[in-house]
Amino acid sequence: MKTKGIITILLLTSLALSTVAQEKEKNFGFEFSTGISQATSNPDELNLQTGFGFEGIFHYRFLPHAGIYGGWGWNRFGSEESFAGNDVCFEETGYVMGLQFKHPLENIPVSVFFRAGALYNHIEVENAAGDIIADTGHGFGWQLAAGVDLKLGKNWSLTPGLKFNHLSGDVELDNEITTINQNYLSLRVGLLKRF
């Protein structure tokens, strides 16, 4: 009888401690990520070079493994020759919002995450002097991402991962309308602070 009582008390204590530990886990976070991008298609033979970008997003976890995210991002591709002239760049800026699934791996401070979201972005075409010569205007696209969350300490994580963005829009140059389908894969490394 004593053994059953001790085991019951230990199990209840263990359950209570794990519940308290889960409650201390932060629901909000902010992540800043940056890295290189590679176009996966060559729209209108733009010959896009390797790009670079960054993204800042807020997280809110509403279930143990599920949450929402939203923020703002910027990505730039250069092109030596394009329909818009020589030595131009294509800058995509705008908003992202979506759902995230994150699951911890057993016995190590690492989680895997998957994201699916909507973009509300636009693409600006800039000449060599940095002047905007065309703009698609904001439109909807989508984003898929996956990566790992490597815990660095209390409420901090490193978040390397891959993301794929798709955005399409029309620009008008010299009374000619051209559709830009910008699809690219990004290798990103981020820093996440939970609060």
Coordinates of N, CA and C in Angstrom, one line a residue:
M1 N 0.8 -1.2 0.0 CA 0.0 0.0 0.0 C 0.9 1.3 0.0
K2 N 1.9 1.3 0.8 CA 2.8 2.4 0.8 C 3.5 2.6 -0.6
T3 N 3.8 1.6 -1.2 CA 4.5 1.7 -2.5 C 3.5 2.3 -3.5
K4 N 2.3 1.9 -3.5 CA 1.3 2.5 -4.5 C 1.1 4.0 -4.2
G5 N 1.1 4.3 -2.9 CA 0.9 5.7 -2.5 C 2.0 6.6 -3.0
I6 N 3.3 6.1 -2.8 CA 4.5 6.8 -3.2 C 4.5 7.0 -4.7
I7 N 4.2 5.9 -5.4 CA 4.2 6.0 -6.9 C 3.1 6.9 -7.4
T8 N 1.9 6.9 -6.8 CA 0.9 7.9 -7.1 C 1.3 9.3 -6.9
I9 N 1.9 9.6 -5.7 CA 2.4 10.9 -5.4 C 3.5 11.4 -6.4
L10 N 4.4 10.5 -6.7 CA 5.5 10.8 -7.7 C 4.9 11.1 -9.1
L11 N 3.9 10.3 -9.5 CA 3.3 10.5 -10.8 C 2.5 11.8 -10.8
L12 N 1.8 12.1 -9.8 CA 1.0 13.4 -9.7 C 2.0 14.6 -9.7
T13 N 3.1 14.5 -8.9 CA 4.1 15.5 -8.9 C 4.7 15.7 -10.2
S14 N 5.1 14.7 -10.9 CA 5.7 14.7 -12.2 C 4.7 15.4 -13.2
L15 N 3.4 15.0 -13.2 CA 2.5 15.6 -14.0 C 2.3 17.1 -13.7
A16 N 2.3 17.5 -12.5 CA 2.1 18.9 -12.1 C 3.3 19.7 -12.6
L17 N 4.5 19.2 -12.4 CA 5.7 19.9 -12.9 C 5.8 20.0 -14.4
S18 N 5.4 19.0 -15.1 CA 5.4 19.1 -16.6 C 4.3 20.1 -17.0
T19 N 3.2 20.2 -16.3 CA 2.2 21.2 -16.7 C 2.7 22.6 -16.4
V20 N 3.4 22.8 -15.3 CA 4.0 24.1 -15.0 C 5.0 24.5 -16.0
A21 N 5.9 23.5 -16.4 CA 6.9 23.8 -17.4 C 6.3 24.2 -18.8
Q22 N 5.1 23.5 -19.1 CA 4.5 23.9 -20.4 C 3.9 25.3 -20.3
E23 N 3.4 25.7 -19.1 CA 2.8 27.0 -19.0 C 3.9 28.1 -19.1
K24 N 5.1 27.8 -18.7 CA 6.2 28.8 -18.7 C 6.7 29.0 -20.1
E25 N 6.3 28.1 -21.1 CA 6.8 28.3 -22.4 C 6.1 29.5 -23.0
K26 N 6.8 30.3 -23.7 CA 6.3 31.6 -24.2 C 5.5 31.4 -25.4
N27 N 4.4 32.1 -25.6 CA 3.5 32.0 -26.7 C 3.9 33.0 -27.9
F28 N 4.5 34.1 -27.5 CA 4.8 35.1 -28.5 C 6.3 35.0 -28.9
G29 N 6.6 35.5 -30.1 CA 8.0 35.6 -30.5 C 8.2 36.5 -31.7
F30 N 9.5 37.0 -31.8 CA 9.8 37.8 -33.0 C 11.1 37.1 -33.6
E31 N 11.1 37.0 -34.9 CA 12.2 36.3 -35.6 C 12.6 37.2 -36.8
F32 N 14.0 37.4 -36.8 CA 14.6 38.1 -37.9 C 15.4 37.1 -38.7
S33 N 15.2 37.0 -40.0 CA 16.0 36.1 -40.8 C 16.6 36.8 -42.0
T34 N 17.7 36.2 -42.5 CA 18.3 36.8 -43.7 C 19.0 35.7 -44.4
G35 N 19.3 35.9 -45.7 CA 20.0 34.9 -46.5 C 19.9 35.1 -48.0
I36 N 20.4 34.1 -48.7 CA 20.5 34.2 -50.2 C 19.2 33.6 -50.8
S37 N 19.0 34.0 -52.0 CA 17.8 33.5 -52.8 C 18.3 33.1 -54.2
Q38 N 17.6 32.1 -54.7 CA 17.9 31.7 -56.1 C 16.6 31.5 -56.9
A39 N 16.5 32.2 -58.0 CA 15.3 32.1 -58.8 C 15.1 30.7 -59.3
T40 N 13.9 30.1 -59.3 CA 13.6 28.8 -59.8 C 13.0 28.8 -61.2
S41 N 12.7 30.0 -61.6 CA 12.2 30.2 -63.0 C 12.9 31.4 -63.6
N42 N 12.9 31.5 -64.9 CA 13.6 32.6 -65.5 C 12.5 33.4 -66.3
P43 N 11.7 34.3 -65.6 CA 10.6 35.0 -66.3 C 11.1 35.9 -67.3
D44 N 10.5 35.8 -68.5 CA 10.9 36.7 -69.7 C 12.4 36.8 -69.9
E45 N 13.1 35.7 -69.6 CA 14.5 35.7 -69.8 C 15.2 36.8 -69.1
L46 N 14.9 37.0 -67.8 CA 15.5 38.1 -67.0 C 17.0 37.8 -66.7
N47 N 17.4 36.5 -66.7 CA 18.7 36.1 -66.2 C 19.0 36.7 -64.8
L48 N 18.1 36.4 -63.9 CA 18.3 36.9 -62.5 C 19.5 36.3 -61.8
Q49 N 20.3 37.1 -61.2 CA 21.4 36.7 -60.4 C 21.0 36.2 -59.1
T50 N 21.9 35.6 -58.3 CA 21.6 35.2 -56.9 C 21.2 36.4 -56.2
G51 N 20.1 36.3 -55.4 CA 19.5 37.4 -54.7 C 19.8 37.4 -53.2
F52 N 19.4 38.4 -52.5 CA 19.6 38.5 -51.1 C 18.3 39.1 -50.5
G53 N 18.0 38.7 -49.2 CA 16.8 39.3 -48.6 C 16.8 39.1 -47.1
F54 N 15.8 39.7 -46.5 CA 15.5 39.5 -45.1 C 14.0 39.6 -44.8
E55 N 13.7 39.1 -43.6 CA 12.3 39.0 -43.2 C 12.2 39.2 -41.7
G56 N 11.2 39.9 -41.2 CA 11.0 40.1 -39.8 C 9.5 39.6 -39.5
I57 N 9.3 38.6 -38.7 CA 8.0 38.1 -38.5 C 7.7 37.9 -37.0
F58 N 6.5 38.2 -36.6 CA 6.0 37.9 -35.2 C 5.3 36.5 -35.2
H59 N 5.4 35.8 -34.2 CA 4.8 34.5 -34.0 C 3.8 34.6 -32.8
Y60 N 2.7 33.8 -32.9 CA 1.8 33.6 -31.8 C 1.4 32.1 -31.8
R61 N 1.8 31.4 -30.7 CA 1.4 30.0 -30.6 C 0.1 29.9 -29.9
F62 N -0.9 29.3 -30.5 CA -2.2 29.2 -29.9 C -2.5 27.8 -29.5
L63 N -1.8 26.8 -29.9 CA -1.8 25.4 -29.5 C -0.4 24.9 -29.3
P64 N -0.2 23.8 -28.6 CA 1.2 23.4 -28.3 C 2.1 23.3 -29.5
H65 N 1.6 22.9 -30.7 CA 2.4 22.8 -31.8 C 2.0 23.6 -33.0
A66 N 1.0 24.5 -32.8 CA 0.5 25.3 -33.9 C 0.4 26.7 -33.6
G67 N 0.6 27.6 -34.6 CA 0.5 29.0 -34.4 C 0.4 29.7 -35.7
I68 N 0.3 31.1 -35.5 CA 0.2 31.9 -36.7 C 1.5 32.8 -36.7
Y69 N 1.8 33.4 -37.9 CA 2.9 34.3 -38.0 C 2.5 35.4 -39.0
G70 N 3.2 36.5 -38.9 CA 3.0 37.6 -39.8 C 4.1 38.6 -39.7
G71 N 4.4 39.3 -40.8 CA 5.5 40.3 -40.8 C 5.7 40.9 -42.1
W72 N 6.9 41.3 -42.3 CA 7.3 42.1 -43.5 C 8.6 41.6 -44.0
G73 N 8.8 41.5 -45.4 CA 10.1 41.1 -46.0 C 10.5 41.9 -47.2
W74 N 11.8 41.7 -47.5 CA 12.4 42.4 -48.7 C 13.3 41.4 -49.3
N75 N 13.3 41.3 -50.7 CA 14.2 40.4 -51.4 C 14.6 41.1 -52.7
R76 N 15.9 41.0 -53.1 CA 16.4 41.7 -54.3 C 17.2 40.8 -55.2
F77 N 16.9 40.9 -56.5 CA 17.6 40.2 -57.5 C 18.1 41.2 -58.5
G78 N 19.4 41.0 -58.9 CA 20.0 41.8 -60.0 C 19.9 41.1 -61.3
S79 N 19.9 41.9 -62.4 CA 19.9 41.3 -63.7 C 20.7 42.2 -64.6
E80 N 21.7 41.6 -65.3 CA 22.5 42.4 -66.2 C 21.8 42.8 -67.5
E81 N 20.9 41.9 -68.0 CA 20.1 42.1 -69.2 C 18.6 41.7 -68.9
S82 N 17.7 42.6 -69.3 CA 16.3 42.2 -69.1 C 15.4 43.0 -70.0
F83 N 14.1 42.8 -70.0 CA 13.2 43.6 -70.8 C 13.2 45.0 -70.4
A84 N 13.6 45.3 -69.1 CA 13.6 46.7 -68.6 C 14.9 47.4 -68.8
G85 N 15.9 46.7 -69.5 CA 17.1 47.4 -69.8 C 18.3 46.6 -69.2
N86 N 19.5 47.2 -69.2 CA 20.7 46.6 -68.7 C 20.9 47.1 -67.2
D87 N 21.5 46.2 -66.5 CA 21.9 46.5 -65.1 C 20.7 47.1 -64.3
V88 N 19.7 46.2 -64.2 CA 18.5 46.6 -63.4 C 18.4 45.6 -62.2
C89 N 17.6 45.9 -61.3 CA 17.3 45.0 -60.2 C 15.8 44.9 -60.0
F90 N 15.4 43.8 -59.4 CA 14.0 43.5 -59.1 C 13.8 43.3 -57.6
E91 N 13.1 44.2 -57.0 CA 13.0 44.2 -55.5 C 11.6 43.8 -55.2
E92 N 11.4 42.8 -54.3 CA 10.1 42.4 -53.9 C 10.0 42.8 -52.4
T93 N 9.0 43.5 -52.1 CA 8.7 43.9 -50.7 C 7.3 43.7 -50.4
G94 N 7.0 43.5 -49.1 CA 5.6 43.4 -48.7 C 5.4 42.5 -47.5
Y95 N 4.2 42.0 -47.3 CA 3.8 41.4 -46.1 C 3.6 39.9 -46.3
V96 N 3.7 39.2 -45.2 CA 3.5 37.7 -45.1 C 2.7 37.4 -43.9
M97 N 1.8 36.4 -44.0 CA 1.0 36.0 -42.9 C 0.6 34.5 -43.2
G98 N 0.6 33.7 -42.1 CA 0.3 32.3 -42.3 C 0.2 31.4 -41.1
L99 N 0.2 30.1 -41.3 CA 0.2 29.2 -40.2 C 1.5 28.4 -40.1
Q100 N 1.8 28.1 -38.8 CA 3.1 27.4 -38.6 C 2.8 26.1 -37.7
F101 N 3.4 25.0 -38.1 CA 3.4 23.8 -37.2 C 4.9 23.6 -36.8
K102 N 5.0 23.5 -35.5 CA 6.4 23.2 -34.9 C 6.3 22.1 -33.9
H103 N 7.2 21.1 -34.1 CA 7.2 19.9 -33.2 C 8.6 19.7 -32.7
P104 N 8.7 19.5 -31.4 CA 10.1 19.2 -30.8 C 10.5 17.8 -31.0
L105 N 11.8 17.7 -31.2 CA 12.4 16.3 -31.3 C 12.7 15.8 -29.9
E106 N 12.6 14.5 -29.7 CA 12.8 14.0 -28.4 C 14.2 14.1 -27.8
N107 N 14.3 14.5 -26.6 CA 15.5 14.5 -25.8 C 16.6 15.4 -26.2
I108 N 16.3 16.3 -27.2 CA 17.3 17.3 -27.6 C 16.6 18.7 -27.8
P109 N 17.2 19.8 -27.6 CA 16.6 21.1 -27.7 C 16.4 21.6 -29.1
V110 N 15.8 20.8 -29.9 CA 15.6 21.1 -31.4 C 14.2 20.8 -31.7
S111 N 13.6 21.7 -32.5 CA 12.2 21.5 -33.1 C 12.3 21.6 -34.6
V112 N 11.4 21.0 -35.3 CA 11.3 21.2 -36.7 C 10.0 22.0 -37.0
F113 N 10.0 22.9 -38.0 CA 8.8 23.7 -38.3 C 8.5 23.7 -39.7
F114 N 7.2 23.9 -40.0 CA 6.7 24.0 -41.4 C 5.7 25.2 -41.4
R115 N 5.8 25.9 -42.4 CA 5.0 27.1 -42.6 C 4.3 27.2 -43.9
A116 N 3.1 27.7 -44.0 CA 2.4 27.9 -45.2 C 1.7 29.3 -45.0
G117 N 2.0 30.2 -46.0 CA 1.4 31.5 -45.8 C 1.1 32.2 -47.1
A118 N 0.4 33.4 -46.9 CA 0.1 34.2 -48.1 C 1.0 35.4 -48.1
L119 N 1.3 35.9 -49.2 CA 2.1 37.1 -49.4 C 1.2 38.2 -49.9
Y120 N 1.4 39.4 -49.5 CA 0.8 40.6 -50.1 C 1.9 41.6 -50.5
N121 N 2.6 41.3 -51.6 CA 3.8 42.0 -52.0 C 3.7 42.7 -53.3
H122 N 4.8 43.4 -53.6 CA 4.9 44.0 -55.0 C 6.3 44.0 -55.4
I123 N 6.5 44.1 -56.7 CA 7.9 44.0 -57.3 C 8.2 45.3 -57.9
E124 N 9.3 45.9 -57.5 CA 9.7 47.2 -58.1 C 10.9 46.9 -59.0
V125 N 10.9 47.5 -60.2 CA 12.0 47.4 -61.1 C 12.8 48.7 -61.0
E126 N 14.1 48.6 -60.6 CA 15.0 49.8 -60.5 C 16.1 49.8 -61.5
N127 N 16.4 51.0 -62.0 CA 17.6 51.1 -62.9 C 18.9 51.2 -62.1
A128 N 20.0 51.3 -62.9 CA 21.3 51.3 -62.3 C 21.5 52.5 -61.3
A129 N 20.8 53.6 -61.5 CA 20.9 54.7 -60.6 C 20.0 54.6 -59.3
G130 N 19.2 53.5 -59.3 CA 18.4 53.2 -58.1 C 17.0 53.9 -58.2
D131 N 16.7 54.4 -59.4 CA 15.3 54.9 -59.6 C 14.3 53.8 -59.9
I132 N 13.1 53.9 -59.4 CA 12.1 53.0 -59.7 C 11.5 53.3 -61.1
I133 N 11.6 52.4 -62.0 CA 11.1 52.6 -63.4 C 9.8 51.9 -63.6
A134 N 9.4 50.9 -62.7 CA 8.2 50.2 -62.9 C 7.8 49.5 -61.6
D135 N 6.5 49.3 -61.4 CA 6.1 48.7 -60.1 C 4.8 47.8 -60.4
T136 N 4.8 46.6 -59.9 CA 3.6 45.8 -60.2 C 2.4 46.1 -59.3
G137 N 2.6 46.9 -58.3 CA 1.5 47.2 -57.3 C 1.4 45.9 -56.5
H138 N 0.8 46.1 -55.3 CA 0.6 44.9 -54.4 C -0.4 43.9 -54.9
G139 N 0.0 42.7 -54.7 CA -0.8 41.5 -55.1 C -0.5 40.3 -54.3
F140 N -1.4 39.3 -54.4 CA -1.2 38.2 -53.5 C -0.3 37.1 -54.2
G141 N 0.4 36.4 -53.3 CA 1.2 35.3 -53.7 C 1.2 34.3 -52.5
W142 N 2.1 33.4 -52.5 CA 2.2 32.4 -51.4 C 3.6 32.0 -51.1
Q143 N 3.7 31.5 -49.9 CA 5.1 31.1 -49.4 C 4.9 29.7 -48.6
L144 N 5.9 28.9 -48.8 CA 6.1 27.6 -48.1 C 7.5 27.6 -47.5
A145 N 7.6 27.1 -46.2 CA 8.9 27.2 -45.6 C 9.0 26.0 -44.6
A146 N 10.3 25.6 -44.4 CA 10.6 24.5 -43.4 C 11.9 24.8 -42.9
G147 N 12.2 24.3 -41.6 CA 13.5 24.5 -41.0 C 13.5 23.9 -39.6
V148 N 14.5 24.2 -38.9 CA 14.7 23.7 -37.5 C 14.9 24.9 -36.6
D149 N 14.4 24.7 -35.4 CA 14.5 25.7 -34.3 C 15.6 25.1 -33.3
L150 N 16.8 25.7 -33.3 CA 17.8 25.2 -32.4 C 17.9 26.2 -31.2
K151 N 17.5 25.7 -30.0 CA 17.4 26.5 -28.8 C 18.9 26.9 -28.4
L152 N 19.1 28.2 -28.2 CA 20.4 28.7 -27.8 C 20.4 29.0 -26.3
G153 N 19.3 29.0 -25.6 CA 19.3 29.4 -24.2 C 17.9 29.8 -23.9
K154 N 17.7 30.5 -22.8 CA 16.4 30.9 -22.3 C 15.8 31.8 -23.4
N155 N 14.7 31.4 -24.0 CA 13.9 32.1 -24.9 C 14.6 32.6 -26.2
W156 N 15.7 32.1 -26.6 CA 16.4 32.4 -27.8 C 16.6 31.1 -28.6
S157 N 16.5 31.3 -30.0 CA 16.7 30.2 -30.9 C 17.3 30.6 -32.2
L158 N 18.1 29.8 -32.8 CA 18.6 29.9 -34.1 C 17.7 29.2 -35.1
T159 N 17.3 29.8 -36.2 CA 16.2 29.1 -37.0 C 16.7 29.0 -38.5
P160 N 17.6 28.1 -38.8 CA 18.0 27.9 -40.2 C 16.8 27.2 -41.0
G161 N 16.6 27.6 -42.3 CA 15.6 26.9 -43.0 C 15.6 27.3 -44.5
L162 N 14.6 26.7 -45.2 CA 14.4 27.0 -46.6 C 13.0 27.5 -46.8
K163 N 12.8 28.5 -47.7 CA 11.5 28.9 -48.0 C 11.4 29.1 -49.5
F164 N 10.2 29.0 -50.0 CA 9.8 29.2 -51.4 C 8.8 30.2 -51.5
N165 N 9.0 31.3 -52.3 CA 8.0 32.3 -52.5 C 7.6 32.3 -54.0
H166 N 6.3 32.6 -54.2 CA 5.7 32.8 -55.5 C 4.9 34.0 -55.6
L167 N 5.2 34.9 -56.5 CA 4.5 36.1 -56.7 C 4.4 36.5 -58.2
S168 N 3.3 36.9 -58.6 CA 3.1 37.3 -60.0 C 2.5 38.7 -60.1
G169 N 3.0 39.5 -61.1 CA 2.4 40.8 -61.2 C 2.8 41.4 -62.6
D170 N 2.0 42.4 -63.0 CA 2.3 43.0 -64.3 C 2.9 44.4 -64.1
V171 N 3.9 44.7 -65.0 CA 4.5 46.0 -65.1 C 4.3 46.6 -66.4
E172 N 4.3 47.9 -66.5 CA 4.2 48.6 -67.8 C 5.4 49.5 -68.0
L173 N 6.1 49.2 -69.1 CA 7.3 50.0 -69.5 C 7.2 50.3 -71.0
D174 N 7.3 51.5 -71.3 CA 7.2 52.0 -72.7 C 5.9 51.5 -73.4
N175 N 4.8 51.7 -72.7 CA 3.5 51.3 -73.1 C 3.4 49.8 -73.5
E176 N 4.2 49.0 -72.9 CA 4.1 47.5 -73.0 C 4.0 46.9 -71.7
I177 N 3.0 46.0 -71.5 CA 2.8 45.3 -70.3 C 3.5 44.0 -70.3
T178 N 4.2 43.7 -69.2 CA 5.0 42.5 -69.1 C 4.6 41.9 -67.7
T179 N 4.3 40.6 -67.8 CA 4.0 39.8 -66.5 C 5.3 39.2 -65.9
I180 N 5.5 39.5 -64.7 CA 6.7 39.0 -63.9 C 6.2 37.9 -63.0
N181 N 6.6 36.7 -63.2 CA 6.3 35.5 -62.3 C 7.6 35.3 -61.6
Q182 N 7.7 35.8 -60.3 CA 8.9 35.6 -59.5 C 8.7 34.4 -58.6
N183 N 9.5 33.4 -58.9 CA 9.5 32.2 -58.0 C 10.9 32.0 -57.6
Y184 N 11.1 31.8 -56.3 CA 12.5 31.7 -55.8 C 12.6 30.9 -54.5
L185 N 13.7 30.2 -54.3 CA 14.0 29.4 -53.1 C 15.1 30.2 -52.3
S186 N 14.8 30.3 -51.0 CA 15.7 31.1 -50.2 C 16.3 30.2 -49.1
L187 N 17.6 30.3 -48.9 CA 18.3 29.7 -47.7 C 18.4 30.8 -46.7
R188 N 17.7 30.6 -45.5 CA 17.7 31.7 -44.5 C 18.2 31.2 -43.2
V189 N 18.8 32.1 -42.4 CA 19.2 31.8 -41.1 C 18.6 32.9 -40.2
G190 N 17.8 32.5 -39.2 CA 17.2 33.5 -38.4 C 17.5 33.4 -36.9
L191 N 17.2 34.5 -36.2 CA 17.3 34.6 -34.8 C 15.9 34.8 -34.2
L192 N 15.5 34.0 -33.3 CA 14.1 34.1 -32.7 C 14.2 34.4 -31.2
K193 N 13.4 35.4 -30.8 CA 13.3 35.7 -29.4 C 11.9 35.5 -29.0
R194 N 11.7 34.6 -28.0 CA 10.3 34.4 -27.5 C 10.1 35.3 -26.2
F195 N 8.8 35.7 -26.1 CA 8.5 36.6 -25.0 C 7.0 36.4 -24.6

